[in-house]
Tab-separated table of C-alpha atoms in Angstrom:
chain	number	residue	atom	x	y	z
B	57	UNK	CA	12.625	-7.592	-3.522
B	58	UNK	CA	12.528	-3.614	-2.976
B	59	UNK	CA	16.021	-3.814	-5.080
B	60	UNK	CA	14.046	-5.872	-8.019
B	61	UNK	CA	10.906	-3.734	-7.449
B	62	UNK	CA	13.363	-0.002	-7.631
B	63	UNK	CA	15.086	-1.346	-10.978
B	64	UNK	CA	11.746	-2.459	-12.799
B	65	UNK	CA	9.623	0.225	-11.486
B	66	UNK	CA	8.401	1.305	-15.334
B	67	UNK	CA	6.836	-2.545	-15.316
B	68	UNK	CA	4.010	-1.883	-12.644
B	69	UNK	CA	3.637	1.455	-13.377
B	70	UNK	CA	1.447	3.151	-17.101
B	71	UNK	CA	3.336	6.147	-17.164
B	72	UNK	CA	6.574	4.131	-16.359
B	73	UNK	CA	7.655	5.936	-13.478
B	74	UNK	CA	6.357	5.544	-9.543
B	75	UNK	CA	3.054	7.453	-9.085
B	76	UNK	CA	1.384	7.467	-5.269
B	77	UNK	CA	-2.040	8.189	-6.876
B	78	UNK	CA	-2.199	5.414	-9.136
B	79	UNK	CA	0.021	3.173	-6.432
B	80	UNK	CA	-3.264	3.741	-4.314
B	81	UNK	CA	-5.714	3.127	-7.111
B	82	UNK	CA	-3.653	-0.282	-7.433
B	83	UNK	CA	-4.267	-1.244	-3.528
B	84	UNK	CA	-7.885	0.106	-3.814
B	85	UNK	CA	-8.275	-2.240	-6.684
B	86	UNK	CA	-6.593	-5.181	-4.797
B	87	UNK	CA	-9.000	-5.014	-1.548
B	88	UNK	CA	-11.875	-5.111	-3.994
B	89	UNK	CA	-10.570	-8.156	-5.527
B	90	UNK	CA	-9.846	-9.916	-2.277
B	91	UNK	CA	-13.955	-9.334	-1.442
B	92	UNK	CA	-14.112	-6.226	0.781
B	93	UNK	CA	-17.254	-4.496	-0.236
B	94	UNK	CA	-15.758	-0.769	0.149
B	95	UNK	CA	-12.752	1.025	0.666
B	96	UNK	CA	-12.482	4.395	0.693
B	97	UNK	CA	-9.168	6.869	-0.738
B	98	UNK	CA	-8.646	10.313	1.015
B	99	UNK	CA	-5.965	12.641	0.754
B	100	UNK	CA	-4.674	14.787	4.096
B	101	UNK	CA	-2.302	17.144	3.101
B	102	UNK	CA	1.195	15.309	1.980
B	103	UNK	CA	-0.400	12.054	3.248
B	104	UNK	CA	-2.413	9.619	1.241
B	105	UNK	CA	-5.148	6.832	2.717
B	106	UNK	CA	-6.800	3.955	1.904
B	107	UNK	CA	-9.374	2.478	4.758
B	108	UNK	CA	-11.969	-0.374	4.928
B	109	UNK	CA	-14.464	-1.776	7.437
B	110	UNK	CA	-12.426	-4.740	6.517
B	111	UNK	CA	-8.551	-6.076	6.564
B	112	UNK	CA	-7.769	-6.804	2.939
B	113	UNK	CA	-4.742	-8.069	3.856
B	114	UNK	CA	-5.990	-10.907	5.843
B	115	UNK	CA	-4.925	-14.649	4.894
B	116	UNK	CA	-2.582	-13.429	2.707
B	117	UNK	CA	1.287	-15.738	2.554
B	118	UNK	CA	3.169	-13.168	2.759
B	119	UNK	CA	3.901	-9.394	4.233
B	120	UNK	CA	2.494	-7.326	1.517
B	121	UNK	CA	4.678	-4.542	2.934
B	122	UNK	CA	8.031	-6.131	2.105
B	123	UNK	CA	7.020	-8.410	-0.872
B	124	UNK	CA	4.806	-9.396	-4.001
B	125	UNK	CA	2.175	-11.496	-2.364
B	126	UNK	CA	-0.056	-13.293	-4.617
B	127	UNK	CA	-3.760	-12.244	-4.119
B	128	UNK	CA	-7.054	-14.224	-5.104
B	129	UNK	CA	-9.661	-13.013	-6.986
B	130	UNK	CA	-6.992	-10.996	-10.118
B	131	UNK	CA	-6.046	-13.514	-12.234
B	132	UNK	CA	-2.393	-15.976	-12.466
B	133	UNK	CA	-0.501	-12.214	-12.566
B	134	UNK	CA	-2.436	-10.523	-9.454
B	135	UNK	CA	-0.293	-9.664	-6.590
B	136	UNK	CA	-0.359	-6.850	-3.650
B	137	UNK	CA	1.145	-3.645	-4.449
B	138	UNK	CA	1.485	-2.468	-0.768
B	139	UNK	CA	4.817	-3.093	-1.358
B	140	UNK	CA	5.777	-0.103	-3.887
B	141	UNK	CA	4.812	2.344	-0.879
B	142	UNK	CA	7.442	0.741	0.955
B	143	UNK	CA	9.861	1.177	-1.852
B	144	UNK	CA	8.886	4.850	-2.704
B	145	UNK	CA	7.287	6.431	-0.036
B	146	UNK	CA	8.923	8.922	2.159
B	147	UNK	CA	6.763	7.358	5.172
B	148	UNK	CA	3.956	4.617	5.528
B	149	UNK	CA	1.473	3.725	8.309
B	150	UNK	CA	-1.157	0.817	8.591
B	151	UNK	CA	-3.571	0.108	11.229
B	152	UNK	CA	-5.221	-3.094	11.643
B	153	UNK	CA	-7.999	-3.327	14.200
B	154	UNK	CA	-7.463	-0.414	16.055
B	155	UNK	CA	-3.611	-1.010	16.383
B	156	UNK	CA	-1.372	1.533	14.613
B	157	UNK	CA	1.854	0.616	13.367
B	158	UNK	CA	4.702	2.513	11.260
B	159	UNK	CA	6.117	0.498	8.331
B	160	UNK	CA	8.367	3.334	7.079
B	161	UNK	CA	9.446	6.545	8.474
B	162	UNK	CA	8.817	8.242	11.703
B	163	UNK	CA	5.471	9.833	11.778
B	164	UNK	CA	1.952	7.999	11.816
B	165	UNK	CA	0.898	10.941	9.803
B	166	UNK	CA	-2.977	11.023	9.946
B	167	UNK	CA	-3.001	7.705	12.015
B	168	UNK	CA	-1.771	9.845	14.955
B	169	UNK	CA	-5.153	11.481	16.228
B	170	UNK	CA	-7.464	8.571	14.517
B	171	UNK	CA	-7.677	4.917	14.473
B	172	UNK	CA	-10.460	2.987	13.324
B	173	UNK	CA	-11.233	0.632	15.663
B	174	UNK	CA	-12.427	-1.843	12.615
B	175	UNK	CA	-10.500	-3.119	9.694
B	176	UNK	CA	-7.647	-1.197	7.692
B	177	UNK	CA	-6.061	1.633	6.907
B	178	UNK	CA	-2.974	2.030	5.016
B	179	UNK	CA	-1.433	5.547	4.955
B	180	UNK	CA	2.033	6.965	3.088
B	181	UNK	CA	3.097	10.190	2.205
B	182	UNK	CA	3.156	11.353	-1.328
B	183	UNK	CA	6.764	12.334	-1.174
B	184	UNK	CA	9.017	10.437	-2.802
B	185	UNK	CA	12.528	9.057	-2.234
């Protein structure tokens, strides 16, 4: 899949090429299709995040990390986008519940002083590979 996802990159993205802004404008939009009520972007330095009250992720077939996972709410074509980070990004975090966990990289970046004890957060740096 990240092989498939490297060579089409210019299909999921407007300006054809990877962008971590509009990458997190994509997962932002995904959480509010999959009902969460709020999520919230911040930028820290090199490091991007996305955070909810609410796991956005949950129920879904599939780790959105490593795959395309069809969500509900978008439409026949609507599927996570978690997955680009994981393709692009230098580093990625996520912390579900309190629990922090590193998906890509070494560093938990701003996960390392402060995890929510509620929902999600999904981190990544805005270096490329």
């Amino acid at each position: 899949m990240h092989e498939y996802v490297r060579r089409e990159h210019s299909r999921f993205f407007k300006g054809g090429t990877y962008s971590p802004l509009e990458a997190a404008s994509q997962i932002a939009l995904e959480a509010l299709l999959t009902g969460v009520s709020d999520v919230q972007i911040a930028r820290h330095g090199d490091w991007v995040s996305l955070a909810s009250a609410s796991d956005w992720l949950a129920g879904l077939d599939g780790d959105a990390f490593q795959q395309l996972v069809p969500i509900r709410g978008g439409g026949r074509n609507a599927v996570t986008a978690e997955v680009f980070l994981t393709v692009f990004a230098r580093g990625v975090v996520t912390a579900k519940d309190g629990k922090a966990s590193i998906i890509k990289g070494d560093s938990f970046g701003p996960l390392a002083e402060n995890v929510p004890g509620k929902g999600r957060v999904v981190s990544f740096t805005v270096a490329c590979e």
